mmCIF file of C-alpha atoms in Angstrom:
data_model
loop_
_atom_site.group_PDB
_atom_site.id
_atom_site.type_symbol
_atom_site.label_atom_id
_atom_site.label_comp_id
_atom_site.label_asym_id
_atom_site.label_seq_id
_atom_site.Cartn_x
_atom_site.Cartn_y
_atom_site.Cartn_z
ATOM 1 C CA PHE A 806 0.000 0.000 0.000
ATOM 2 C CA PHE A 807 2.632 2.542 1.024
ATOM 3 C CA PRO A 808 5.027 1.990 -1.888
ATOM 4 C CA GLN A 809 2.180 2.407 -4.353
ATOM 5 C CA THR A 810 0.795 5.429 -2.504
ATOM 6 C CA LEU A 811 4.156 7.181 -2.187
ATOM 7 C CA PHE A 812 5.911 6.148 -5.375
ATOM 8 C CA GLY A 813 3.070 5.406 -7.788
ATOM 9 C CA PRO A 814 2.510 9.087 -8.651
ATOM 10 C CA VAL A 815 6.269 9.610 -9.056
ATOM 11 C CA TYR A 816 6.600 6.687 -11.461
ATOM 12 C CA SER A 817 3.500 7.846 -13.342
ATOM 13 C CA LEU A 818 5.037 11.311 -13.683
ATOM 14 C CA ILE A 819 8.313 9.843 -14.945
ATOM 15 C CA LYS A 820 6.416 7.676 -17.423
ATOM 16 C CA SER A 821 4.274 10.557 -18.676
ATOM 17 C CA LEU A 822 7.332 12.796 -19.085
ATOM 18 C CA SER A 823 9.034 9.979 -20.973
ATOM 19 C CA ASN A 824 6.007 9.516 -23.230
ATOM 20 C CA TYR A 825 5.828 13.264 -23.825
ATOM 21 C CA SER A 826 9.478 13.463 -24.827
ATOM 22 C CA SER A 827 9.219 10.362 -27.043
ATOM 23 C CA LEU A 828 6.364 12.030 -28.946
ATOM 24 C CA SER A 829 8.661 14.884 -29.896
ATOM 25 C CA SER A 830 11.296 12.461 -31.169
ATOM 26 C CA PRO A 831 9.615 9.283 -32.478
ATOM 27 C CA GLU A 832 12.897 7.405 -32.964
ATOM 28 C CA MET A 833 13.238 7.108 -29.163
ATOM 29 C CA VAL A 834 10.978 4.416 -27.786
ATOM 30 C CA SER A 835 11.632 5.135 -24.121
ATOM 31 C CA ASN A 836 14.084 7.433 -22.463
ATOM 32 C CA ILE A 837 13.443 6.453 -18.855
ATOM 33 C CA THR A 838 16.829 6.205 -17.251
ATOM 34 C CA ALA A 839 17.808 4.162 -14.236
ATOM 35 C CA TYR A 840 18.921 7.390 -12.585
ATOM 36 C CA ALA A 841 15.407 8.840 -12.882
ATOM 37 C CA LEU A 842 13.939 5.657 -11.406
ATOM 38 C CA LEU A 843 16.355 5.896 -8.477
ATOM 39 C CA VAL A 844 16.215 9.633 -7.791
ATOM 40 C CA GLY A 845 12.467 10.186 -8.350
ATOM 41 C CA PRO A 846 11.257 8.165 -5.352
ATOM 42 C CA ARG A 847 14.108 9.420 -3.171
ATOM 43 C CA LEU A 848 13.209 13.001 -3.972
ATOM 44 C CA SER A 849 9.573 12.375 -3.049
ATOM 45 C CA VAL A 850 10.605 10.712 0.233
ATOM 46 C CA THR A 851 12.929 13.620 0.997
ATOM 47 C CA LEU A 852 10.072 16.058 0.476
ATOM 48 C CA PHE A 853 7.815 13.801 2.549
ATOM 49 C CA SER A 854 10.424 13.733 5.335
ATOM 50 C CA LEU A 855 10.158 17.504 5.653
ATOM 51 C CA LEU A 856 7.051 16.711 7.718
ATOM 52 C CA ILE A 857 9.443 15.451 10.386
ATOM 53 C CA ASP A 858 11.203 18.814 10.483
ATOM 54 C CA VAL A 859 7.893 20.676 10.622
ATOM 55 C CA SER A 860 6.673 18.416 13.441
ATOM 56 C CA VAL A 861 9.860 18.963 15.450
ATOM 57 C CA LEU A 862 9.549 22.728 14.944
ATOM 58 C CA LYS A 863 5.914 22.756 16.066
ATOM 59 C CA ILE A 864 6.656 20.579 19.094
ATOM 60 C CA CYS A 865 9.462 22.989 20.059
ATOM 61 C CA LYS A 866 7.104 25.937 19.694
ATOM 62 C CA ILE A 867 4.507 24.258 21.922
ATOM 63 C CA LEU A 868 6.959 23.225 24.627
ATOM 64 C CA TYR A 869 9.483 26.073 24.629
ATOM 65 C CA SER A 870 7.665 29.146 23.326
ATOM 66 C CA PRO A 871 8.067 32.067 25.759
ATOM 67 C CA GLY A 872 4.600 33.420 25.043
ATOM 68 C CA GLN A 873 2.227 34.399 22.302
ATOM 69 C CA ASN A 874 3.024 38.132 22.388
ATOM 70 C CA SER A 875 6.781 37.952 22.900
ATOM 71 C CA GLY A 876 7.608 38.450 19.223
ATOM 72 C CA ILE A 877 10.404 35.858 19.416
ATOM 73 C CA PHE A 878 10.091 33.290 16.666
ATOM 74 C CA LEU A 879 12.767 30.867 17.901
ATOM 75 C CA THR A 880 14.434 30.777 21.294
ATOM 76 C CA ALA A 881 17.977 29.527 21.887
ATOM 77 C CA LYS A 882 16.706 26.224 23.267
ATOM 78 C CA MET A 883 14.475 25.713 20.226
ATOM 79 C CA LEU A 884 17.403 26.458 17.909
ATOM 80 C CA ASP A 885 19.578 23.957 19.776
ATOM 81 C CA ILE A 886 16.961 21.218 19.418
ATOM 82 C CA LEU A 887 16.382 21.961 15.742
ATOM 83 C CA LEU A 888 20.123 22.027 15.064
ATOM 84 C CA ILE A 889 20.659 18.697 16.804
ATOM 85 C CA HIS A 890 17.832 17.141 14.814
ATOM 86 C CA ALA A 891 18.927 18.636 11.490
ATOM 87 C CA SER A 892 22.554 17.584 11.905
ATOM 88 C CA SER A 893 21.880 14.063 13.109
ATOM 89 C CA TYR A 894 23.184 11.097 11.169
ATOM 90 C CA LEU A 895 19.671 9.712 10.717
ATOM 91 C CA ALA A 896 18.348 12.897 9.162
ATOM 92 C CA PHE A 897 21.251 13.093 6.712
ATOM 93 C CA THR A 898 21.403 9.437 5.765
ATOM 94 C CA TYR A 899 18.138 7.635 6.142
ATOM 95 C CA TYR A 900 15.350 10.192 5.751
ATOM 96 C CA CYS A 901 15.959 10.408 2.004
ATOM 97 C CA HIS A 902 15.960 6.646 1.409
ATOM 98 C CA THR A 903 12.893 4.700 0.458
ATOM 99 C CA PHE A 904 12.770 2.601 3.613
ATOM 100 C CA SER A 905 9.692 1.789 5.629
ATOM 101 C CA ASN A 906 11.604 3.280 8.583
ATOM 102 C CA THR A 907 11.292 6.705 6.981
ATOM 103 C CA VAL A 908 7.531 6.369 6.663
ATOM 104 C CA GLU A 909 7.392 5.112 10.242
ATOM 105 C CA THR A 910 9.417 8.101 11.458
ATOM 106 C CA VAL A 911 7.181 10.561 9.606
ATOM 107 C CA LEU A 912 4.058 8.985 11.077
ATOM 108 C CA PHE A 913 5.602 8.868 14.559
ATOM 109 C CA SER A 914 6.571 12.540 14.416
ATOM 110 C CA LEU A 915 3.012 13.443 13.384
ATOM 111 C CA LEU A 916 1.686 11.287 16.230
ATOM 112 C CA LEU A 917 3.950 13.040 18.742
ATOM 113 C CA TYR A 918 2.944 16.465 17.497
ATOM 114 C CA TRP A 919 -0.787 15.739 17.619
ATOM 115 C CA VAL A 920 -0.556 14.155 21.074
ATOM 116 C CA ILE A 921 1.432 17.075 22.493
ATOM 117 C CA ASP A 922 -0.835 19.596 20.781
ATOM 118 C CA SER A 923 -4.026 17.972 22.071
ATOM 119 C CA THR A 924 -2.752 17.682 25.645
ATOM 120 C CA THR A 925 -1.402 21.226 25.934
ATOM 121 C CA THR A 926 -4.027 23.352 24.200
ATOM 122 C CA THR A 927 -7.715 23.930 24.635
ATOM 123 C CA VAL A 928 -9.740 21.608 22.439
ATOM 124 C CA LYS A 929 -12.979 23.599 22.292
ATOM 125 C CA GLY A 930 -13.901 24.635 18.774
ATOM 126 C CA ARG A 931 -11.214 22.492 17.139
ATOM 127 C CA ASN A 932 -11.340 19.267 15.230
ATOM 128 C CA CYS A 933 -11.259 16.294 17.508
ATOM 129 C CA PRO A 934 -7.738 14.836 17.519
ATOM 130 C CA ASN A 935 -9.120 11.324 18.033
ATOM 131 C CA ILE A 936 -9.533 10.802 14.300
ATOM 132 C CA ARG A 937 -6.061 12.082 13.423
ATOM 133 C CA ILE A 938 -4.326 10.074 16.133
ATOM 134 C CA GLY A 939 -6.304 6.946 15.297
ATOM 135 C CA ALA A 940 -5.554 7.298 11.589
ATOM 136 C CA VAL A 941 -1.828 7.717 12.236
ATOM 137 C CA LEU A 942 -1.840 4.689 14.525
ATOM 138 C CA ALA A 943 -3.637 2.581 11.930
ATOM 139 C CA LEU A 944 -1.386 3.706 9.074
ATOM 140 C CA GLY A 945 1.730 3.219 11.177
ATOM 141 C CA PHE A 946 0.724 -0.288 12.225
ATOM 142 C CA PHE A 947 -0.185 -1.101 8.631
ATOM 143 C CA ASN A 948 3.235 0.117 7.497
ATOM 144 C CA ARG A 949 5.166 -1.826 10.162
ATOM 145 C CA PRO A 950 3.720 -3.681 13.131
ATOM 146 C CA THR A 951 6.569 -2.414 15.326
ATOM 147 C CA PHE A 952 4.938 1.022 15.164
ATOM 148 C CA ALA A 953 2.605 -0.162 17.935
ATOM 149 C CA LEU A 954 5.608 -0.451 20.266
ATOM 150 C CA TYR A 955 6.800 3.084 19.501
ATOM 151 C CA GLY A 956 3.311 4.528 19.665
ATOM 152 C CA CYS A 957 2.516 3.114 23.119
ATOM 153 C CA ALA A 958 4.155 5.888 25.147
ATOM 154 C CA PRO A 959 2.516 8.839 23.348
ATOM 155 C CA VAL A 960 -0.863 7.121 23.245
ATOM 156 C CA ILE A 961 -0.802 6.236 26.944
ATOM 157 C CA THR A 962 0.175 9.823 27.753
ATOM 158 C CA TRP A 963 -2.627 11.082 25.528
ATOM 159 C CA LEU A 964 -5.166 8.753 27.142
ATOM 160 C CA LEU A 965 -4.147 9.927 30.618
ATOM 161 C CA PHE A 966 -4.223 13.664 29.924
ATOM 162 C CA TYR A 967 -6.755 14.181 27.147
ATOM 163 C CA THR A 968 -10.351 15.046 27.922
ATOM 164 C CA PRO A 969 -12.271 16.890 25.204
ATOM 165 C CA SER A 970 -13.860 19.545 27.393
ATOM 166 C CA SER A 971 -10.944 20.325 29.657
ATOM 167 C CA THR A 972 -8.654 23.291 29.410
ATOM 168 C CA VAL A 973 -4.948 23.498 30.071
ATOM 169 C CA SER A 974 -5.443 24.848 33.606
ATOM 170 C CA GLN A 975 -7.851 22.045 34.480
ATOM 171 C CA ARG A 976 -5.402 19.456 33.194
ATOM 172 C CA ALA A 977 -2.616 21.056 35.219
ATOM 173 C CA LYS A 978 -4.734 20.815 38.379
ATOM 174 C CA ILE A 979 -5.472 17.142 37.653
ATOM 175 C CA ALA A 980 -1.781 16.445 37.047
ATOM 176 C CA ALA A 981 -0.789 18.285 40.232
ATOM 177 C CA LYS A 982 -3.188 16.190 42.310
ATOM 178 C CA ASN A 983 -1.697 12.994 40.931
#
């Protein structure tokens, strides 16, 4: 499912571009190169892995933002975390390869962001995060069954702290009592 979903449009684009260029020069039957077949999916996975960077940035903003009206976009602590993530060996090496680990990491980063966002902000008037979190859990388990092991900690945290009608101050009081 995931290879066809992620790479099917890329291969279709490569094929249509090849057919378009072969129409202009009929003597060429197909000009699809092995390089295009290798780089096309990797480029799409690299663009898809930018969701990891966006998730890390949003998690940093939720956890380390000094305030809404401070005017500071990134604090020093947020920059340190983003720099560590961006310069890690995994980000350089594996997030641009077409592994199921990359898809699992993207889904896990989205799961972490949605869990942290739903437990730290007021939920009134927003879409219910149950559907998003459930969809990410289902897709992650469908991609690799080991995703259930990684998703346990965020989901248990979310189940303990999430109540649809509560606000941040009410959750803080509940957490302080426990």
